[in-house]
Coordinates of C-alpha atoms in Angstrom, one line a residue:
Chain A
M1 CA 0.2 -0.1 0.3
A2 CA 1.1 3.4 -1.4
K3 CA 1.6 5.4 2.1
E4 CA 1.6 9.4 2.1
L5 CA 2.9 11.7 4.5
K6 CA 0.3 14.3 6.0
L7 CA -0.4 16.7 8.8
M8 CA -3.4 17.1 10.0
K9 CA -5.5 17.2 13.1
G10 CA -7.0 14.4 14.5
N11 CA -10.8 15.4 13.1
E12 CA -9.6 16.0 10.0
A13 CA -7.7 12.3 9.8
I14 CA -11.1 10.6 11.0
A15 CA -12.5 12.8 7.7
E16 CA -10.3 12.1 5.6
A17 CA -10.2 7.9 6.6
A18 CA -13.5 8.3 5.8
I19 CA -13.6 8.9 2.6
R20 CA -10.4 6.5 2.1
S21 CA -12.3 3.3 3.0
G22 CA -14.7 3.9 0.8
C23 CA -17.8 5.3 4.0
D24 CA -20.9 5.2 1.4
G25 CA -22.7 8.5 3.7
Y26 CA -21.8 10.9 7.0
F27 CA -24.8 12.2 9.3
G28 CA -23.3 14.6 11.4
Y29 CA -24.5 18.0 13.3
P30 CA -21.9 20.7 14.6
I31 CA -20.3 20.6 18.0
T32 CA -17.3 21.8 19.7
P33 CA -14.3 20.5 19.7
Q34 CA -15.3 17.7 16.6
S35 CA -17.0 20.4 14.5
E36 CA -13.7 19.3 11.6
V37 CA -15.0 16.3 10.8
M38 CA -18.1 17.3 9.2
E39 CA -16.8 20.9 7.8
Y40 CA -13.6 18.7 6.1
L41 CA -15.9 16.6 4.7
M42 CA -18.4 19.1 3.0
A43 CA -15.1 20.7 1.2
E44 CA -13.8 17.6 -0.1
K45 CA -16.8 16.9 -1.8
P46 CA -16.2 13.1 -1.6
W47 CA -19.3 12.7 -3.7
E48 CA -17.6 13.9 -6.3
R49 CA -15.1 11.5 -6.1
T50 CA -16.5 8.6 -4.3
G51 CA -20.3 9.2 -4.1
M52 CA -19.8 9.4 -0.5
V53 CA -22.6 11.2 0.5
V54 CA -22.7 13.8 3.6
L55 CA -25.5 15.5 5.2
Q56 CA -25.8 18.0 8.1
A57 CA -29.0 17.2 10.2
E58 CA -30.7 19.0 11.8
S59 CA -30.4 17.4 15.4
E60 CA -27.8 14.5 16.9
T61 CA -31.2 12.5 17.4
S62 CA -31.8 13.2 14.0
S63 CA -28.4 12.5 12.8
I64 CA -27.6 8.8 14.3
N65 CA -31.1 7.5 12.9
M66 CA -29.8 8.1 9.9
V67 CA -26.9 6.5 10.6
Y68 CA -29.0 3.5 12.2
G69 CA -31.3 3.6 8.7
G70 CA -28.3 3.7 6.4
A71 CA -26.6 0.9 8.5
G72 CA -30.0 -0.9 7.8
V73 CA -29.9 -1.4 4.1
G74 CA -25.9 -2.7 4.6
K75 CA -23.8 0.6 4.1
K76 CA -21.1 1.4 5.9
V77 CA -22.1 4.6 7.2
M78 CA -21.0 6.8 10.4
T79 CA -21.4 10.0 12.5
S80 CA -19.2 12.3 15.0
S81 CA -20.3 14.1 18.0
S82 CA -19.1 15.0 21.2
S83 CA -20.0 14.1 25.0
P84 CA -23.8 16.2 25.2
G85 CA -24.4 15.5 21.1
I86 CA -23.6 11.7 22.3
S87 CA -26.0 11.8 25.3
L88 CA -28.9 13.2 22.9
M89 CA -27.8 10.0 20.6
Q90 CA -28.6 7.2 22.9
E91 CA -31.8 6.6 22.1
G92 CA -30.1 5.5 18.4
L93 CA -26.9 3.4 20.0
T94 CA -29.8 0.9 21.5
Y95 CA -31.4 0.6 18.5
L96 CA -28.3 0.0 16.7
A97 CA -27.2 -2.8 19.7
G98 CA -30.5 -3.9 19.6
A99 CA -31.5 -4.6 15.9
E100 CA -27.5 -5.9 15.4
L101 CA -26.1 -3.2 12.8
P102 CA -22.3 -1.6 12.5
A103 CA -22.0 1.4 12.3
I104 CA -19.1 3.8 13.1
I105 CA -19.8 7.0 15.7
A106 CA -16.9 8.8 17.3
N107 CA -17.4 10.6 20.7
V108 CA -14.2 13.5 20.4
V109 CA -14.9 14.3 23.9
R110 CA -15.8 17.5 26.2
G111 CA -15.6 18.2 29.7
G112 CA -19.5 17.9 31.9
P113 CA -21.7 17.6 33.1
G114 CA -24.8 18.8 31.1
L115 CA -23.1 21.4 28.6
G116 CA -20.0 21.3 30.6
T117 CA -17.6 23.1 28.3
I118 CA -15.4 22.4 25.3
Q119 CA -12.2 21.3 26.4
P120 CA -10.6 18.0 26.7
S121 CA -12.3 15.6 28.8
Q122 CA -12.6 11.5 29.3
A123 CA -15.1 11.4 31.5
D124 CA -17.5 9.7 29.2
Y125 CA -15.8 6.9 29.6
F126 CA -18.7 4.9 31.6
Q127 CA -21.2 6.4 29.2
A128 CA -19.5 4.7 26.1
T129 CA -18.5 1.6 28.3
K130 CA -21.2 0.6 30.0
G131 CA -24.1 0.2 28.1
G132 CA -24.9 4.4 27.8
G133 CA -28.7 3.4 27.0
H134 CA -31.5 1.0 27.7
G135 CA -31.5 -2.6 28.5
D136 CA -27.8 -5.3 27.9
Y137 CA -25.8 -3.6 25.0
Q138 CA -22.4 -2.8 24.5
L139 CA -20.0 -1.0 21.5
F140 CA -17.3 -1.7 21.2
V141 CA -14.8 1.2 21.8
L142 CA -11.9 2.2 20.6
A143 CA -9.6 4.4 22.3
P144 CA -7.4 6.3 19.5
A145 CA -4.3 8.3 21.1
T146 CA -2.6 9.6 18.4
V147 CA -3.9 11.4 15.3
Q148 CA -2.6 7.9 12.8
E149 CA -4.9 6.1 16.0
M150 CA -7.6 8.4 14.3
Y151 CA -7.3 7.5 10.8
D152 CA -6.3 3.7 11.8
F153 CA -9.7 2.7 13.9
V154 CA -11.7 4.2 11.2
F155 CA -11.1 1.1 8.5
L156 CA -10.3 -1.5 11.9
G157 CA -13.9 -0.1 13.1
W158 CA -15.6 -0.9 9.6
E159 CA -13.2 -4.7 10.2
I160 CA -14.8 -5.0 13.7
A161 CA -18.6 -3.1 13.2
F162 CA -19.3 -6.3 10.3
K163 CA -17.5 -8.4 11.3
Y164 CA -20.0 -8.4 14.9
R165 CA -22.8 -6.2 13.4
N166 CA -22.2 -3.8 16.4
P167 CA -22.2 -0.5 16.6
V168 CA -18.4 0.6 17.3
M169 CA -17.2 4.1 18.8
I170 CA -14.0 5.6 18.4
L171 CA -13.6 6.9 21.6
S172 CA -11.3 10.4 21.8
D173 CA -11.1 13.1 23.7
G174 CA -10.1 17.5 22.7
A175 CA -7.1 17.2 22.8
I176 CA -7.0 14.6 20.1
G177 CA -9.3 15.6 17.6
Q178 CA -7.7 19.3 17.7
V179 CA -3.9 19.1 18.2
M180 CA -1.9 18.5 14.8
E181 CA 0.3 15.9 13.8
K182 CA 1.6 13.6 11.5
L183 CA 0.1 10.4 10.0
Y184 CA 0.2 8.2 6.9
V185 CA -2.6 8.2 4.9
G186 CA -2.5 4.8 2.2
D187 CA -4.8 4.0 -0.7
Y188 CA -8.5 4.3 -1.4
V189 CA -10.7 1.7 -0.6
P190 CA -13.5 1.9 -3.8
R191 CA -17.3 2.2 -1.8
W192 CA -18.9 -1.2 -1.9
T193 CA -20.6 -1.5 -5.6
D194 CA -24.5 -3.3 -5.0
E195 CA -23.6 -6.9 -4.9
E196 CA -20.5 -6.6 -2.5
L197 CA -22.9 -4.9 -0.3
K198 CA -24.9 -7.5 -0.9
K199 CA -22.0 -10.8 0.1
N200 CA -20.8 -8.9 2.6
A201 CA -23.9 -7.5 4.5
P202 CA -26.8 -10.4 3.2
W203 CA -28.4 -9.8 6.1
A204 CA -29.7 -5.6 5.3
S205 CA -32.8 -4.1 4.0
Y206 CA -31.3 -3.4 0.8
G207 CA -34.4 -3.9 -1.8
K208 CA -36.1 -7.8 -1.8
P209 CA -35.2 -9.9 -4.7
A210 CA -38.1 -12.0 -6.0
N211 CA -36.2 -14.8 -5.0
R212 CA -36.5 -14.5 -1.1
E213 CA -38.1 -13.3 2.3
H214 CA -38.4 -9.7 2.5
H215 CA -36.0 -8.3 5.1
I216 CA -37.0 -6.1 8.4
I217 CA -34.8 -4.9 10.3
T218 CA -35.7 -3.9 14.1
S219 CA -34.3 -4.4 18.1
L220 CA -38.8 -5.6 18.6
E221 CA -39.8 -8.5 19.6
L222 CA -43.2 -8.5 21.6
D223 CA -42.1 -11.9 22.1
S224 CA -40.3 -12.3 25.9
A225 CA -38.7 -15.8 25.6
K226 CA -37.7 -14.5 22.2
Q227 CA -36.1 -11.2 23.1
E228 CA -34.5 -13.3 26.1
E229 CA -33.2 -15.2 22.9
H230 CA -32.0 -12.6 21.1
N231 CA -30.2 -11.9 24.6
H232 CA -28.5 -14.1 24.8
K233 CA -27.0 -14.1 21.6
L234 CA -25.8 -10.7 22.4
Q235 CA -23.8 -11.7 25.3
A236 CA -22.1 -14.5 23.3
K237 CA -21.2 -11.9 20.9
Y238 CA -19.4 -9.9 23.7
R239 CA -17.9 -12.7 24.6
E240 CA -16.6 -13.8 22.0
M241 CA -14.9 -10.3 21.5
E242 CA -13.7 -10.2 25.1
E243 CA -12.6 -13.5 24.0
K244 CA -10.7 -12.1 20.8
E245 CA -10.5 -8.8 20.1
V246 CA -8.5 -6.8 23.2
R247 CA -6.4 -5.1 22.4
F248 CA -4.1 -2.8 23.9
E249 CA -0.2 -1.5 24.3
T250 CA 2.5 -2.1 27.4
I251 CA 5.7 0.6 27.3
D252 CA 8.8 -0.2 30.1
C253 CA 6.5 -2.6 31.7
E254 CA 9.6 -4.9 32.0
D255 CA 11.2 -4.4 35.3
A256 CA 8.2 -2.2 36.5
D257 CA 7.9 -2.0 40.0
Y258 CA 4.2 0.0 39.0
I259 CA 2.4 1.3 36.2
F260 CA 0.2 3.4 34.8
V261 CA -3.3 2.7 33.4
A262 CA -4.5 5.4 30.6
Y263 CA -6.2 5.3 26.8
G264 CA -5.8 8.4 24.7
S265 CA -4.7 11.8 25.7
S266 CA -4.0 10.7 29.5
A267 CA -1.8 7.7 27.9
R268 CA 0.7 10.0 25.9
I269 CA 1.1 12.5 29.6
A270 CA 1.9 9.0 31.4
Q271 CA 4.5 8.3 29.4
K272 CA 6.3 11.9 29.6
A273 CA 5.7 10.8 33.4
I274 CA 7.2 7.8 33.6
Q275 CA 10.6 9.2 31.5
L276 CA 10.6 11.7 34.9
G277 CA 10.1 9.2 37.3
R278 CA 13.0 7.0 36.3
E279 CA 15.1 9.7 35.9
K280 CA 14.2 9.7 39.6
G281 CA 14.9 6.1 40.0
I282 CA 10.8 5.1 40.0
K283 CA 10.9 2.1 37.7
V284 CA 6.7 2.8 36.0
G285 CA 5.5 1.5 32.9
L286 CA 1.7 2.1 31.4
L287 CA -0.9 -0.5 30.7
R288 CA -3.0 1.9 27.5
P289 CA -5.9 0.0 26.9
I290 CA -6.9 0.7 22.5
T291 CA -9.7 -1.1 23.5
L292 CA -12.0 0.4 26.9
F293 CA -15.1 -2.6 25.5
P294 CA -13.5 -5.1 25.5
F295 CA -11.2 -4.5 28.2
P296 CA -8.1 -5.8 29.1
K297 CA -8.7 -7.5 31.8
K298 CA -6.0 -10.5 31.8
P299 CA -3.2 -8.0 30.7
I300 CA -4.3 -6.0 34.1
A301 CA -5.0 -9.2 36.1
E302 CA -1.3 -10.8 35.6
F303 CA 1.0 -7.1 36.6
S304 CA -1.2 -7.2 39.5
K305 CA 0.3 -10.5 40.6
K306 CA 3.6 -8.8 39.8
V307 CA 3.6 -4.4 40.8
K308 CA 3.5 -2.6 43.9
G309 CA 0.3 -0.5 42.5
I310 CA -1.5 0.8 39.5
L311 CA -2.8 4.0 39.4
T312 CA -5.4 4.6 36.4
V313 CA -4.9 7.7 34.3
E314 CA -8.0 9.7 33.2
M315 CA -9.2 13.6 32.3
S316 CA -12.2 11.9 34.7
A317 CA -13.0 11.0 38.6
G318 CA -12.2 8.2 38.5
Q319 CA -14.1 6.0 35.8
M320 CA -12.1 3.4 34.2
V321 CA -10.3 2.3 37.5
E322 CA -13.5 1.5 38.9
D323 CA -12.4 -1.6 35.6
V324 CA -8.8 -1.9 36.3
R325 CA -9.7 -2.8 40.1
L326 CA -12.2 -5.4 39.2
A327 CA -9.1 -7.3 37.4
A328 CA -7.0 -6.7 40.1
E329 CA -9.2 -8.1 42.9
F330 CA -7.2 -6.6 45.2
R331 CA -3.4 -8.0 44.9
C332 CA -1.8 -4.6 44.6
P333 CA -3.3 -1.1 45.5
V334 CA -5.0 0.4 42.9
E335 CA -5.4 4.5 42.3
H336 CA -7.1 7.3 40.2
F337 CA -5.7 10.1 39.5
G338 CA -7.0 12.6 37.3
R339 CA -8.2 16.3 36.5
Y340 CA -11.5 17.0 35.4
G341 CA -13.8 19.7 33.9
G342 CA -11.6 20.5 30.7
I343 CA -8.3 20.0 32.7
I344 CA -5.4 18.3 31.4
H345 CA -2.6 17.1 34.3
T346 CA 0.5 16.9 33.8
P347 CA 3.2 14.9 33.9
H348 CA 4.4 15.8 36.9
E349 CA 1.2 16.1 38.1
V350 CA 0.3 12.6 37.3
L351 CA 3.7 11.1 39.1
E352 CA 3.6 12.8 42.0
A353 CA 0.5 11.5 42.5
L354 CA 2.1 7.8 41.5
E355 CA 4.0 9.4 44.5
E356 CA 1.9 10.3 47.2
K357 CA -1.4 7.6 46.1
I358 CA 0.6 4.4 46.2
I359 CA 4.8 4.5 46.6
K360 CA 4.2 6.6 49.8
A361 CA 1.1 5.3 51.3
K362 CA 2.6 1.9 51.0
Chain B
M1 CA -76.1 -19.2 -7.4
F2 CA -72.4 -21.0 -7.6
N3 CA -71.2 -21.7 -11.1
P4 CA -68.0 -24.1 -10.0
D5 CA -66.9 -23.8 -13.5
I6 CA -66.9 -19.5 -14.1
V7 CA -63.8 -19.8 -11.6
K8 CA -60.8 -19.4 -13.4
P9 CA -57.4 -17.3 -13.6
E10 CA -58.8 -15.5 -16.7
N11 CA -61.7 -14.4 -15.3
L12 CA -60.0 -13.2 -11.8
V13 CA -61.1 -9.5 -11.5
Y14 CA -59.9 -8.3 -7.8
K15 CA -56.9 -10.7 -5.4
R16 CA -54.9 -10.1 -3.3
T17 CA -51.9 -8.9 -3.9
D18 CA -48.5 -10.1 -3.4
V19 CA -47.1 -7.3 -1.9
L20 CA -49.1 -7.8 1.0
T21 CA -47.6 -10.9 3.1
K22 CA -49.8 -13.7 4.9
A23 CA -49.2 -13.0 8.0
V24 CA -53.0 -11.7 9.9
M25 CA -52.9 -8.3 10.3
H26 CA -53.4 -7.6 14.2
Y27 CA -55.1 -3.8 13.0
C28 CA -58.7 -3.7 14.4
P29 CA -62.2 -4.7 12.8
G30 CA -63.3 -0.7 11.1
C31 CA -59.8 0.7 11.3
G32 CA -58.6 2.1 8.3
H33 CA -54.5 0.8 8.6
G34 CA -55.4 -2.1 7.0
T35 CA -57.5 -0.8 4.3
T36 CA -54.8 1.8 3.5
H37 CA -51.3 -1.4 4.2
R38 CA -53.3 -2.8 0.6
I39 CA -53.6 1.0 -0.9
V40 CA -49.9 1.1 -0.9
A41 CA -49.4 -2.6 -1.3
E42 CA -51.5 -2.5 -4.5
V43 CA -50.0 0.5 -5.8
I44 CA -46.4 -0.6 -5.3
E45 CA -47.1 -4.3 -7.5
E46 CA -48.7 -2.0 -9.9
M47 CA -45.8 0.2 -10.3
G48 CA -43.5 -2.7 -9.9
I49 CA -41.0 -1.4 -7.4
Q50 CA -41.5 -4.6 -5.4
D51 CA -37.8 -4.9 -4.8
K52 CA -36.9 -1.3 -5.0
A53 CA -39.7 -0.3 -2.1
I54 CA -38.1 0.5 1.4
C55 CA -41.4 0.3 4.2
I56 CA -40.3 2.6 7.4
A57 CA -42.4 1.5 10.1
P58 CA -42.7 3.9 13.4
V59 CA -43.9 2.9 16.6
G60 CA -47.6 3.3 17.3
C61 CA -50.3 1.2 16.4
S62 CA -48.4 0.0 12.9
V63 CA -45.4 -0.9 14.5
L64 CA -45.6 -4.3 13.0
A65 CA -46.5 -3.5 9.3
Y66 CA -42.8 -4.2 8.3
N67 CA -44.5 -7.8 9.3
Y68 CA -47.6 -6.9 6.8
F69 CA -45.6 -5.6 3.5
E70 CA -43.5 -7.8 2.0
V71 CA -40.6 -5.9 0.8
D72 CA -37.3 -4.8 2.9
S73 CA -38.4 -3.0 5.5
L74 CA -36.2 -1.5 9.1
G75 CA -38.3 -1.1 12.2
A76 CA -37.8 3.3 13.6
A77 CA -37.5 4.7 17.2
H78 CA -40.7 6.6 17.5
G79 CA -40.8 10.1 15.4
R80 CA -37.4 9.1 13.8
A81 CA -38.8 7.6 10.5
P82 CA -38.1 10.2 8.2
A83 CA -34.5 10.6 9.5
L84 CA -34.1 7.4 8.5
A85 CA -35.6 7.6 5.0
T86 CA -33.5 10.0 4.3
A87 CA -30.5 8.8 4.9
I88 CA -31.9 5.4 2.6
Q89 CA -33.6 7.5 -0.3
R90 CA -29.3 9.6 -0.3
L91 CA -27.9 6.3 -0.5
F92 CA -29.9 4.4 -2.7
P93 CA -31.4 7.6 -5.3
D94 CA -33.4 4.7 -6.9
H95 CA -35.4 3.1 -4.6
H96 CA -38.6 4.0 -3.0
T97 CA -38.6 5.0 0.2
F98 CA -41.5 5.1 1.7
T99 CA -42.5 5.7 5.7
Y100 CA -45.5 4.8 7.6
Q101 CA -46.9 7.0 10.9
G102 CA -49.1 8.3 13.2
D103 CA -49.9 11.5 14.8
G104 CA -47.9 10.7 17.8
D105 CA -44.9 9.4 16.0
L106 CA -45.4 12.0 12.6
A107 CA -47.0 15.4 15.0
A108 CA -45.3 15.0 17.9
I109 CA -42.2 13.6 19.1
G110 CA -41.4 13.1 14.9
T111 CA -42.2 16.5 14.4
A112 CA -38.6 17.1 13.8
E113 CA -38.1 15.5 11.8
T114 CA -40.5 15.9 9.4
I115 CA -40.0 19.6 8.8
H116 CA -37.0 19.0 8.7
A117 CA -37.0 15.8 6.0
C118 CA -40.5 17.3 4.5
N119 CA -37.9 21.0 4.2
R120 CA -34.7 19.3 2.6
G121 CA -37.4 18.0 -0.2
E122 CA -36.4 14.5 0.6
N123 CA -37.5 11.8 -2.1
I124 CA -39.8 10.6 0.2
V125 CA -43.1 9.4 0.3
I126 CA -45.1 9.9 3.4
I127 CA -47.5 8.1 4.2
F128 CA -49.2 9.8 7.8
I129 CA -52.1 8.1 9.2
N130 CA -54.5 10.3 11.5
N131 CA -57.4 9.6 14.1
G132 CA -56.1 11.9 16.5
I133 CA -55.7 9.9 19.1
Y134 CA -52.4 7.2 20.6
G135 CA -54.2 3.9 20.2
M136 CA -51.2 1.4 20.2
T137 CA -50.5 2.7 24.0
G138 CA -54.6 2.8 24.6
G139 CA -56.5 6.2 23.7
Q140 CA -54.6 9.2 25.5
M141 CA -54.5 12.3 24.0
A142 CA -52.8 12.9 20.3
P143 CA -51.6 16.3 18.9
T144 CA -54.2 15.9 16.2
T145 CA -57.4 15.4 19.2
L146 CA -59.9 17.7 18.6
I147 CA -61.4 20.0 21.2
G148 CA -63.7 18.2 23.4
M149 CA -62.5 14.8 22.5
K150 CA -62.4 12.8 25.7
T151 CA -59.4 10.6 26.1
A152 CA -57.2 7.8 28.4
T153 CA -54.9 11.8 29.2
S154 CA -57.6 14.2 28.8
P155 CA -60.6 12.8 30.3
Y156 CA -63.0 15.1 30.5
G157 CA -62.6 16.3 27.1
R158 CA -59.1 18.1 25.2
T159 CA -59.2 22.4 26.3
V160 CA -57.4 25.1 25.1
E161 CA -56.6 26.0 28.5
L162 CA -54.6 22.4 30.0
N163 CA -53.8 21.1 25.8
G164 CA -53.5 23.7 23.9
Y165 CA -55.1 23.4 20.3
P166 CA -55.1 20.4 17.6
L167 CA -51.9 20.5 15.2
Q168 CA -53.2 20.7 11.7
I169 CA -49.4 19.6 11.2
T170 CA -50.5 18.7 7.0
E171 CA -51.3 22.2 6.0
L172 CA -48.2 23.3 8.0
L173 CA -45.7 20.8 6.0
A174 CA -47.7 22.6 2.3
E175 CA -46.1 25.8 3.1
L176 CA -42.5 24.4 2.8
P177 CA -40.6 24.4 -0.4
G178 CA -39.3 20.6 -0.1
T179 CA -42.8 19.6 -0.3
Y180 CA -44.0 18.6 -4.2
Y181 CA -47.6 16.6 -3.5
V182 CA -49.5 16.9 -0.1
T183 CA -52.3 15.8 0.1
R184 CA -55.2 14.8 2.7
Q185 CA -57.7 11.6 2.1
S186 CA -60.0 9.3 4.7
V187 CA -60.8 5.4 3.4
H188 CA -64.3 5.2 4.6
T189 CA -66.0 4.6 1.8
A190 CA -65.7 2.9 -2.1
A191 CA -65.7 6.3 -3.4
A192 CA -62.7 7.2 -0.8
V193 CA -60.7 4.4 -0.9
R194 CA -60.5 5.3 -4.2
K195 CA -59.6 8.3 -4.4
T196 CA -56.7 7.5 -1.9
K197 CA -55.1 5.2 -4.4
R198 CA -55.0 7.5 -6.4
A199 CA -53.5 9.6 -4.4
I200 CA -50.7 6.9 -3.7
R201 CA -50.0 5.9 -6.8
Q202 CA -49.0 9.9 -7.4
A203 CA -47.5 10.1 -4.4
F204 CA -44.8 7.2 -5.8
E205 CA -44.6 8.3 -9.2
N206 CA -43.6 11.8 -7.8
Q207 CA -40.0 9.8 -6.3
K208 CA -40.1 8.2 -9.3
N209 CA -39.6 11.6 -11.1
K210 CA -37.3 12.6 -8.2
K211 CA -39.8 15.2 -7.7
G212 CA -39.3 15.7 -3.5
T213 CA -41.2 14.9 -0.6
S214 CA -45.0 14.0 -1.2
F215 CA -47.2 13.7 2.0
V216 CA -50.2 11.8 1.9
E217 CA -52.2 12.4 5.5
V218 CA -55.7 9.5 6.2
V219 CA -57.9 11.0 8.5
S220 CA -59.3 7.3 9.8
N221 CA -60.9 6.2 12.4
C222 CA -59.8 4.6 15.3
N223 CA -63.3 3.1 17.2
S224 CA -61.6 1.3 20.0
G225 CA -59.7 4.4 21.1
W226 CA -63.0 6.9 20.4
K227 CA -64.6 4.6 22.0
M228 CA -67.4 4.0 19.3
T229 CA -68.7 1.2 16.8
A230 CA -66.6 1.1 13.1
P231 CA -69.9 2.6 11.9
K232 CA -70.3 5.1 14.6
A233 CA -66.7 6.1 14.9
N234 CA -66.7 7.2 10.9
E235 CA -70.3 8.8 11.4
W236 CA -67.8 10.9 14.1
M237 CA -65.0 11.1 12.1
V238 CA -67.1 12.6 9.5
E239 CA -68.8 15.0 11.3
N240 CA -66.2 16.1 13.5
M241 CA -62.0 15.1 12.2
F242 CA -63.4 16.0 8.3
V243 CA -63.9 20.0 10.1
K244 CA -61.2 19.9 11.5
Y245 CA -58.8 18.2 8.4
P246 CA -60.7 18.3 5.5
I247 CA -60.6 16.1 2.6
G248 CA -58.9 17.2 -0.5
D249 CA -55.4 17.8 -2.3
I250 CA -53.2 21.0 -0.6
K251 CA -50.6 21.4 -2.4
V252 CA -50.3 19.9 -6.2
D253 CA -47.3 20.1 -8.2
G254 CA -45.2 22.3 -6.0
E255 CA -48.3 24.2 -5.8
K256 CA -50.6 25.7 -3.0
V257 CA -54.5 24.0 -4.6
K258 CA -56.5 27.6 -3.7

């Protein structure tokens, strides 16, 4: 694959990836700090090059339901938004999960609660990984830490979404959305032809040919016995994801006495804190979850047997720390540190928290 | 006198359409949904567009419409059908995407989706059943409930003071430049059925010619929700509903009917 070097904002990388990955439709609504996604698409006019549909909807409620419609007919469709807009989409997300529809939803998280602020945050972890809407369901959640990953995870997102017939959320934050970095982009993947669509999404409601029964896309099943059966099927799918699709990265963990667990922007800040710590003789490493659901429970459980303590670093009051504690099962101290409400912690603050909450507290 | 010798395919003058499934409909006897379903299905059959027709079912009495139309279908969240239809028709511009919605779905919770789809002039067909009540959930007040009408949530009759005015959403939509065809019909007599069929045919023909949004309201009775017999409900509909919701074309070929 030919690689081309570009300099882009994270939000623009998502848009460029949409065009290059053969996306059929993007439906969005402006909200800071992710508006560049749709701005970039509207300026690029991909409908003239690839036939991709781009539409500004009247609300996030509408854009997620446009995604539901497009996904239901087997097309590769996506949307993006930021925290308050994603809250408004929760209805659509649970319908997508219930009807088992593939789609990509990018959340460029900002500080909350409520209208909150427009600065970066990671306080939507619970909403993204624990359902968010009603009913027992899971989104597949990818957490990019670089502009390159904003781009790459759109491609990976389609693969996962269609493989499991499940909505995929790309959970980033205002920092990754706004920062400009270099990234490599690859060749254009053509949009699916009608024949490819029928092959890749044989379940979809793309128009009934004479030789088959009609297809119905719905999350409704009034017979509760059948609805329970459907739920069993969903749960089995989520367990399969946990079995096969966990992704994470470890940095400087080989000799580590302590580890940080952090994703996205916080993982990058933690990397600098590792450097500062090691300069002071503190052997600390980083485990960076790349998939937040499925969560890397096993590697965290393994580390909890070896290290003296774990500090989760999140721009929230402490959300992922709950999953880390469940994985560590009290085998070592697990504490949380994070600034929130739109404030980004510094590497010095992170290291200081490790010293105060873990090392000195022992 | 029954003569079995004449029962031959060449003598057939009327039959069920294959665009309806053989599922038994759950609608109340005397309700307009069954008739309207059949009309839509017949139009799809006659135009030869079954392979391109996509039905968007709402939430409400017709939530299970996808079990009856033998076309590929999607069940939408409450009120969101026009958003689904917008995306599908743009992604498959030669298809025939239509929504089938009731008054609560279209004129209350889905007002934003309805108005904006119509205002963008999406090339979709919207079939709107207006019976002035929430039938499925047990007869609560709808945005189209008439003043004085008793429902489960307006047990002493709807009042302007408490509930505001009945919403004439169809007239409102006709004001938008994106709507190409807006009409109000009914299915309570054979003559009305024929007119409604012409209207629905016109809507799908407009879509074929990429004219923008075609909107067909069908004023119907809800005899169980209104707590009347079916014939009595039809009489009441003519005497009361048709006054607030007069039957006829409102906008044809993009022009308001004078």
